[in-house]
Amino acid sequence: MEKAAAAKIKLKTRELWGYASGEGATSITMNGIGNFSMLFYTQILGISPELVGIALSIATVWDAVTDPLMGTISDRTYSRFGRRHPYMFIGGILLTLSFLAVWFVPESFEGEKVIFVYLLIVNIFVKTAFTLFIVPYTALGFEMCKTDNDRARLQGVRYAFNMVVNILTGGLAWVLFFPDQQAANGAVIDGTKIHQNYLNMGGVLAASSLLLTLFCIFATYKYAERGLKKNEAEGMAEHVKAFMHDLKDVYSDKLVWFVFGFFGIAQFSMMVVSQVQMFTYVEYMRFTAAEKTFVHTGGMVGFMLGSLLLGTMVRRLDKKLTGYIAMVASSFGCLALLVIFTGGLMDPQAQIGSFPVAVAVFGLMQMLWWGGCGIIVPLAASMIADLSMVKRIKTGEITEGRYAAGFSFFLKAASAIGLLITGYVLKGVGYVSDAEFQTPETIDKLALMTFIIGPIVMLISYLVLRKYPITHEFLNRLRRQHGLEEEPQTL
């Protein structure tokens, strides 16, 4: 009987991947900006790294601040197309258009201050469109799942697909969009220092993002709550009260702060490492375009595999222990790179015969770091989905939008801080924008920061996760207390 009940509510694999296609659309745009905008604006347009970091972080703070508002709007929307899908459609289209503007900077815009203002304004548009899409999209995922195992499965597949797309459009971008070229004097020009390459990338990725957005809306439309009737008595005052109520409701939930704290700190470490590692590829390891592809793609594969493992790990170990294992794996990968390369055990260009052993070792250890991160990100999202379910059991309210917005807020706030800190990290190690070469001291410091920041911050995140109380048994006990059937455990 229990197996039959589980089968009825367990999401099918095609439904998981149909939903995940929306994450692919945002992966293209947000990872595209995260992977290459710092390089583009420093190496091509000559903006100082701290100014780029400030512009990106301000836009991300704006993004985070608008999330709670979007959560309230989505939860309380009455539309014949449902609560979530109209915003996903509008946000997806605007995200595509604003992403194009990141790379296609008008030629008449010259000077560091002018380009800084342009970068700031365009990224605010990008982040606004992202909020329009991602908050209702995340809430839709919460609503689709009926068990805590399915919440872990869906979030795992979601973030795995994020990395599949990131492999195709980010990892392979080094050879697809940024091949090295040869100058007239025979010197090799790194592909990331050629302006046209960024324009080619921007056009292709924008079109791909739009197609995935439209497919996601089509694939998930059957879950839309269509035909909702608007309460005509609700005016502006009621909407403001609802917004304030939703803010208080989420942020007064003590359990939420365990997840926000754990994930916010971990996300900060991922953001800093992801940004600084790009410069380590170019300056410290001196990878070729093919080697950058191998290493960068390896990290994405690691993230994808970690995400796909999440459902199995949660079913067998529960969520807290799963998080511990992920943190240990990630930290080991970075610390191993620290010992091997900055510790002098291996030269960054080491080879055995013609085999680039340094590239292989770097790729393997970085894959371990990102594999752990691939578990942590969807794990945190599934934890917030659990808390939304707890609130619904206790009150009967529709809370998925506001909890999704809260999670998105902390993700973006941590990212904003990470981007801001990255700019100052680059400045602190002595990185010079638009310079043909960096000093050896600067290059060594770049590598050191890439290898040590992640493990240090992960340790702090671990101390927060220790306090998280939600387990399978906790949820079933809560259901029994409210006269509900226990969650059948999906197989």
XYZ file of C-alpha atoms in Angstrom:
491
model
C 0.000 0.000 0.000
C 2.786 2.441 0.941
C 4.660 1.701 -2.303
C 1.499 2.276 -4.318
C 0.916 5.626 -2.602
C 4.512 6.646 -3.237
C 4.216 5.734 -6.915
C 1.176 7.971 -7.334
C 2.881 11.094 -6.017
C 6.460 10.475 -7.112
C 7.450 12.781 -9.960
C 8.435 11.096 -13.200
C 11.955 11.560 -14.511
C 10.751 13.460 -17.574
C 8.866 15.845 -15.290
C 12.032 16.514 -13.312
C 14.027 17.301 -16.445
C 11.203 19.350 -17.969
C 11.236 21.557 -14.891
C 15.040 21.638 -14.871
C 15.129 23.132 -18.382
C 14.237 26.467 -16.782
C 17.360 26.251 -14.666
C 19.259 25.701 -17.899
C 17.995 29.039 -19.211
C 19.243 30.891 -16.139
C 22.469 28.865 -16.117
C 23.308 30.180 -19.581
C 22.824 33.809 -18.627
C 23.961 33.963 -15.018
C 26.892 31.566 -15.383
C 27.829 33.300 -18.617
C 28.102 36.567 -16.715
C 29.741 34.891 -13.728
C 32.299 33.048 -15.831
C 33.356 35.736 -18.263
C 32.148 39.247 -17.350
C 35.045 39.943 -14.989
C 37.490 38.929 -17.728
C 35.598 40.923 -20.363
C 35.375 44.174 -18.449
C 38.937 44.029 -17.081
C 40.883 42.568 -20.011
C 38.879 43.949 -22.961
C 37.370 47.202 -21.684
C 40.110 48.011 -19.171
C 37.940 48.547 -16.086
C 39.650 48.036 -12.727
C 38.597 44.764 -11.051
C 37.316 46.492 -7.923
C 34.955 48.670 -10.005
C 33.673 45.619 -11.865
C 33.165 43.871 -8.527
C 31.292 46.884 -7.144
C 29.001 47.115 -10.202
C 28.185 43.400 -10.161
C 27.656 43.326 -6.402
C 25.361 46.400 -6.356
C 23.220 44.825 -9.068
C 23.104 41.571 -7.099
C 22.062 43.404 -3.922
C 19.242 45.035 -5.918
C 18.306 41.576 -7.155
C 18.229 40.222 -3.623
C 16.141 43.115 -2.263
C 13.458 42.637 -4.934
C 13.094 38.908 -4.222
C 10.748 39.188 -1.199
C 8.482 41.517 -3.170
C 8.388 39.075 -6.077
C 7.553 36.238 -3.698
C 4.528 38.085 -2.353
C 3.390 39.142 -5.833
C 3.634 35.602 -7.178
C 1.897 33.968 -4.200
C -0.992 36.419 -4.470
C -1.374 36.545 -8.255
C -4.729 35.609 -9.754
C -4.428 34.772 -13.435
C -6.007 32.369 -15.885
C -2.409 31.301 -16.653
C -1.568 30.517 -13.010
C 0.506 32.154 -10.291
C 3.969 31.371 -11.659
C 4.058 31.009 -15.437
C 3.213 34.590 -16.531
C 6.224 35.908 -14.624
C 8.456 33.124 -15.889
C 7.527 34.057 -19.466
C 8.083 37.803 -19.100
C 11.209 37.392 -16.981
C 12.745 34.875 -19.377
C 12.377 37.172 -22.384
C 13.733 40.225 -20.541
C 16.634 38.175 -19.213
C 17.644 37.210 -22.729
C 17.585 40.804 -23.975
C 19.479 42.261 -21.026
C 22.091 39.486 -21.230
C 22.852 40.585 -24.787
C 23.417 44.133 -23.579
C 26.138 42.976 -21.164
C 28.435 42.132 -24.069
C 27.306 44.544 -26.778
C 28.590 47.767 -25.225
C 28.033 50.775 -27.546
C 31.291 51.905 -29.136
C 30.513 55.511 -28.222
C 30.804 54.621 -24.522
C 34.392 55.352 -23.559
C 36.244 55.905 -20.318
C 36.229 53.873 -17.109
C 33.477 55.861 -15.369
C 31.085 55.751 -18.329
C 31.522 52.014 -18.838
C 31.174 51.442 -15.082
C 27.784 53.206 -15.093
C 26.716 51.234 -18.179
C 27.759 47.954 -16.570
C 25.867 48.830 -13.393
C 22.631 49.807 -15.183
C 22.644 46.818 -17.531
C 23.275 44.388 -14.683
C 20.416 45.899 -12.671
C 18.159 45.127 -15.655
C 19.632 41.608 -15.831
C 19.000 40.980 -12.153
C 15.463 42.387 -12.266
C 14.588 40.045 -15.118
C 16.241 37.179 -13.246
C 14.080 37.860 -10.182
C 10.933 37.921 -12.318
C 11.794 34.429 -13.525
C 13.609 32.648 -10.713
C 11.335 33.342 -7.713
C 8.099 31.973 -9.261
C 10.123 29.238 -10.967
C 11.581 28.068 -7.645
C 8.154 28.262 -5.979
C 6.720 26.143 -8.792
C 9.319 23.469 -8.015
C 8.305 23.478 -4.345
C 4.646 23.026 -5.338
C 5.343 20.147 -7.710
C 6.799 17.929 -4.947
C 4.793 16.066 -2.320
C 7.602 14.333 -0.351
C 10.918 15.473 1.079
C 12.732 12.879 -1.061
C 11.101 14.284 -4.203
C 12.117 17.776 -3.128
C 15.715 16.575 -2.960
C 15.393 14.713 -6.292
C 13.935 17.695 -8.117
C 16.504 20.150 -6.759
C 19.295 17.693 -7.531
C 18.173 17.272 -11.146
C 17.610 21.014 -11.417
C 21.161 21.896 -10.444
C 22.607 18.957 -12.352
C 21.022 20.346 -15.504
C 22.418 23.734 -14.578
C 25.853 22.178 -14.837
C 25.073 20.203 -17.990
C 24.235 23.497 -19.668
C 27.192 25.208 -18.027
C 29.474 22.498 -19.435
C 28.144 23.075 -22.938
C 28.067 26.867 -22.805
C 30.710 27.610 -20.168
C 33.250 24.809 -20.000
C 33.327 24.267 -23.752
C 33.233 28.036 -24.288
C 37.017 28.075 -24.123
C 37.236 26.136 -27.382
C 33.886 27.166 -28.886
C 34.193 30.899 -28.358
C 37.695 31.657 -27.056
C 40.244 29.797 -29.183
C 43.755 31.225 -29.018
C 44.946 33.094 -32.093
C 48.353 33.831 -33.520
C 49.590 37.399 -33.950
C 51.461 38.595 -37.035
C 54.770 38.187 -35.193
C 53.972 34.576 -34.321
C 53.031 35.251 -30.687
C 49.987 33.452 -29.257
C 47.049 35.693 -28.293
C 44.907 34.272 -25.497
C 41.318 33.925 -26.742
C 39.910 35.738 -23.679
C 41.744 38.885 -24.813
C 39.923 39.097 -28.184
C 36.830 41.342 -28.161
C 34.875 39.667 -30.972
C 34.918 36.334 -29.140
C 32.710 37.762 -26.387
C 30.205 39.124 -28.915
C 29.942 35.743 -30.644
C 29.379 34.059 -27.295
C 26.742 36.575 -26.189
C 24.593 36.117 -29.296
C 24.632 32.316 -29.256
C 23.961 32.027 -25.524
C 21.104 34.542 -25.579
C 19.246 32.578 -28.261
C 19.803 29.297 -26.385
C 18.496 30.776 -23.138
C 15.281 31.944 -24.791
C 14.590 28.506 -26.272
C 15.037 26.766 -22.904
C 12.759 29.294 -21.195
C 9.943 28.625 -23.628
C 10.390 24.852 -23.360
C 10.253 24.958 -19.545
C 7.006 26.940 -19.599
C 5.494 24.402 -21.999
C 6.750 21.360 -20.034
C 5.483 22.562 -16.643
C 2.289 24.322 -17.630
C 0.140 21.411 -16.447
C 1.169 22.325 -12.871
C -0.148 25.892 -13.213
C -3.054 26.706 -10.897
C -5.257 28.072 -13.660
C -8.586 29.849 -13.310
C -7.824 31.505 -9.963
C -10.364 34.160 -9.014
C -9.117 37.528 -7.848
C -10.324 38.921 -4.549
C -11.754 42.284 -5.685
C -11.739 43.577 -2.112
C -7.942 43.617 -2.018
C -6.500 47.094 -2.600
C -3.019 48.602 -2.353
C -3.158 48.749 1.436
C -3.946 45.042 1.603
C -1.061 44.250 -0.747
C 1.366 46.227 1.401
C 0.115 44.440 4.506
C 0.524 41.115 2.722
C 4.087 41.963 1.757
C 5.013 42.934 5.332
C 3.257 39.833 6.657
C 5.194 37.597 4.281
C 8.523 39.175 5.213
C 7.822 38.715 8.905
C 6.519 35.206 8.354
C 9.686 33.981 6.658
C 12.321 35.805 8.661
C 10.719 35.079 12.021
C 10.995 31.360 11.279
C 13.985 30.293 13.379
C 14.546 27.160 11.299
C 15.000 29.277 8.175
C 18.073 30.948 9.638
C 19.915 27.649 9.961
C 19.534 27.060 6.222
C 20.144 30.674 5.224
C 23.259 30.820 7.374
C 24.661 27.503 6.218
C 23.986 28.130 2.560
C 24.759 31.856 2.489
C 28.247 31.268 3.866
C 28.880 28.306 1.553
C 27.609 30.260 -1.471
C 29.968 33.110 -0.633
C 32.931 30.721 -0.760
C 31.776 29.275 -4.095
C 31.394 32.713 -5.651
C 34.862 33.901 -4.650
C 36.533 30.670 -5.769
C 34.639 30.640 -9.089
C 35.802 34.171 -9.917
C 39.426 33.974 -8.772
C 39.996 30.543 -10.335
C 39.486 32.017 -13.813
C 42.532 34.216 -13.327
C 44.464 31.284 -11.885
C 43.787 29.319 -15.084
C 45.251 32.103 -17.207
C 48.059 33.497 -15.068
C 49.274 30.752 -12.695
C 48.618 27.476 -14.465
C 48.900 29.070 -17.942
C 46.448 26.628 -19.446
C 45.887 26.435 -23.174
C 42.316 26.838 -24.458
C 41.920 23.036 -24.540
C 43.317 22.682 -20.999
C 40.987 25.400 -19.695
C 38.118 23.487 -21.249
C 39.222 20.231 -19.614
C 39.640 21.733 -16.144
C 36.615 24.024 -16.206
C 34.390 21.315 -17.640
C 35.702 18.856 -15.084
C 34.537 21.137 -12.287
C 31.099 21.350 -13.867
C 30.925 17.575 -14.272
C 31.808 17.270 -10.600
C 29.011 19.677 -9.675
C 26.566 17.779 -11.879
C 27.483 14.399 -10.379
C 27.188 15.793 -6.869
C 23.722 17.138 -7.650
C 22.589 13.819 -9.123
C 23.857 11.970 -6.041
C 21.821 14.161 -3.704
C 18.567 12.187 -3.839
C 20.300 8.896 -3.018
C 22.421 10.420 -0.259
C 19.459 12.119 1.426
C 17.400 8.940 1.304
C 20.176 6.947 2.972
C 21.888 9.495 5.207
C 19.411 12.361 5.751
C 20.275 15.941 4.929
C 22.612 17.070 7.680
C 25.098 14.215 7.243
C 24.903 14.684 3.479
C 25.956 18.297 3.975
C 28.899 17.287 6.182
C 30.209 14.876 3.554
C 29.890 17.500 0.830
C 31.883 20.058 2.827
C 34.683 17.605 3.569
C 34.955 16.618 -0.104
C 35.054 20.240 -1.278
C 37.597 21.356 1.280
C 39.862 18.384 0.574
C 39.963 19.263 -3.129
C 41.126 22.850 -2.522
C 43.577 21.968 0.238
C 45.126 19.270 -1.945
C 45.768 21.899 -4.647
C 47.314 24.151 -2.019
C 49.734 21.441 -0.881
C 50.571 20.154 -4.355
C 51.175 23.427 -6.192
C 51.891 26.224 -3.738
C 53.601 23.676 -1.492
C 56.055 22.946 -4.291
C 55.282 19.257 -4.779
C 54.498 19.827 -8.458
C 55.251 22.557 -10.975
C 52.128 24.143 -12.546
C 53.394 23.134 -15.995
C 54.620 19.648 -15.007
C 54.466 16.880 -17.608
C 55.359 13.195 -17.725
C 56.598 12.773 -21.236
C 53.953 14.551 -23.281
C 51.197 13.966 -20.700
C 50.236 17.205 -18.839
C 50.139 15.709 -15.357
C 49.693 19.113 -13.665
C 46.561 19.749 -15.717
C 45.162 16.332 -14.786
C 45.851 16.783 -11.063
C 44.431 20.302 -11.006
C 41.315 19.158 -12.879
C 40.746 16.178 -10.570
C 41.065 18.169 -7.352
C 38.933 21.014 -8.649
C 36.346 18.456 -9.699
C 36.254 17.306 -6.065
C 35.715 20.868 -4.823
C 32.835 21.466 -7.214
C 31.405 17.993 -6.625
C 30.871 18.877 -2.973
C 29.380 22.228 -3.990
C 27.051 20.361 -6.350
C 25.596 18.603 -3.329
C 25.381 21.691 -1.116
C 23.425 23.998 -3.447
C 20.419 21.736 -4.210
C 20.562 20.395 -0.653
C 19.952 23.910 0.687
C 17.127 24.485 -1.801
C 15.447 21.237 -0.721
C 15.800 22.278 2.933
C 13.918 25.509 2.229
C 11.254 23.484 0.405
C 10.943 21.327 3.545
C 10.444 24.426 5.692
C 7.786 25.709 3.299
C 6.020 22.372 3.679
C 6.305 22.615 7.475
C 4.652 26.031 7.362
C 1.854 24.759 5.104
C 1.193 21.810 7.440
C 0.995 24.138 10.443
C -1.044 26.964 8.893
C -2.499 25.787 5.573
C -1.135 28.939 3.888
C 0.416 29.109 0.413
C 4.015 29.990 1.329
C 6.138 28.563 -1.479
C 6.679 31.941 -3.160
C 7.837 33.751 -0.045
C 10.149 30.907 1.029
C 11.566 30.647 -2.490
C 12.144 34.418 -2.414
C 13.879 34.165 0.943
C 16.209 31.476 -0.348
C 16.888 33.440 -3.511
C 17.594 36.563 -1.441
C 20.305 34.882 0.578
C 21.795 33.190 -2.472
C 22.101 36.547 -4.194
C 23.221 38.440 -1.109
C 26.043 35.942 -0.637
C 26.883 36.207 -4.334
C 26.930 40.010 -4.123
C 29.317 39.939 -1.198
C 31.424 37.364 -3.016
C 31.629 39.522 -6.156
C 32.532 42.589 -4.121
C 35.206 40.721 -2.184
C 36.581 39.201 -5.407
C 37.305 42.638 -6.839
C 39.218 43.592 -3.723
C 40.986 40.229 -3.588
C 42.281 40.856 -7.103
C 43.321 44.355 -6.147
C 44.891 43.110 -2.929
C 47.116 40.576 -4.695
C 48.279 43.300 -7.089
C 46.354 42.344 -10.231
C 46.609 45.073 -12.925
C 43.726 45.371 -15.424
C 44.532 45.317 -19.141
C 48.181 44.457 -18.423
C 49.967 42.127 -20.814
C 51.735 40.372 -17.930
C 51.270 40.126 -14.163
C 54.170 40.014 -11.709
C 55.261 36.588 -10.356
C 54.315 37.695 -6.840
C 50.790 38.589 -7.978
C 50.409 35.265 -9.767
C 51.480 33.271 -6.698
C 49.058 35.193 -4.494
C 46.228 34.552 -6.971
C 46.763 30.818 -6.677
C 47.015 30.960 -2.895
C 43.697 32.786 -2.593
C 42.020 30.324 -4.987
C 43.091 27.374 -2.841
C 42.501 28.604 0.734
C 39.373 30.798 0.709
C 36.937 27.937 0.067
C 37.962 25.596 2.904
C 38.156 28.401 5.459
C 34.636 29.627 4.714
C 33.250 26.079 4.479
C 34.374 25.475 8.064
C 32.218 28.379 9.217
C 29.288 27.031 7.210
C 29.673 23.636 8.897
C 29.276 25.226 12.341
C 25.877 26.595 11.272
C 24.634 23.377 9.650
C 25.220 21.464 12.898
C 22.125 23.176 14.332
C 19.697 22.146 11.546
C 16.968 19.906 13.095
C 14.776 18.736 10.184
C 14.830 15.001 9.397
C 12.471 12.474 7.806
C 11.262 11.571 11.293
C 10.710 15.245 12.218
C 8.409 15.751 9.200
C 6.421 12.585 9.841
C 6.037 13.425 13.522
C 4.709 16.851 12.550
C 2.220 15.255 10.168
C 0.977 12.924 12.873
C 0.525 15.856 15.252
C -1.728 17.597 12.699
C -3.714 14.489 11.807
C -2.114 13.979 8.404
C -0.767 10.846 6.771
C 2.977 10.325 6.985
C 5.022 11.024 3.889
C 5.623 7.812 1.952
C 9.328 7.476 1.249
C 9.927 7.352 -2.503
C 12.112 4.532 -3.735
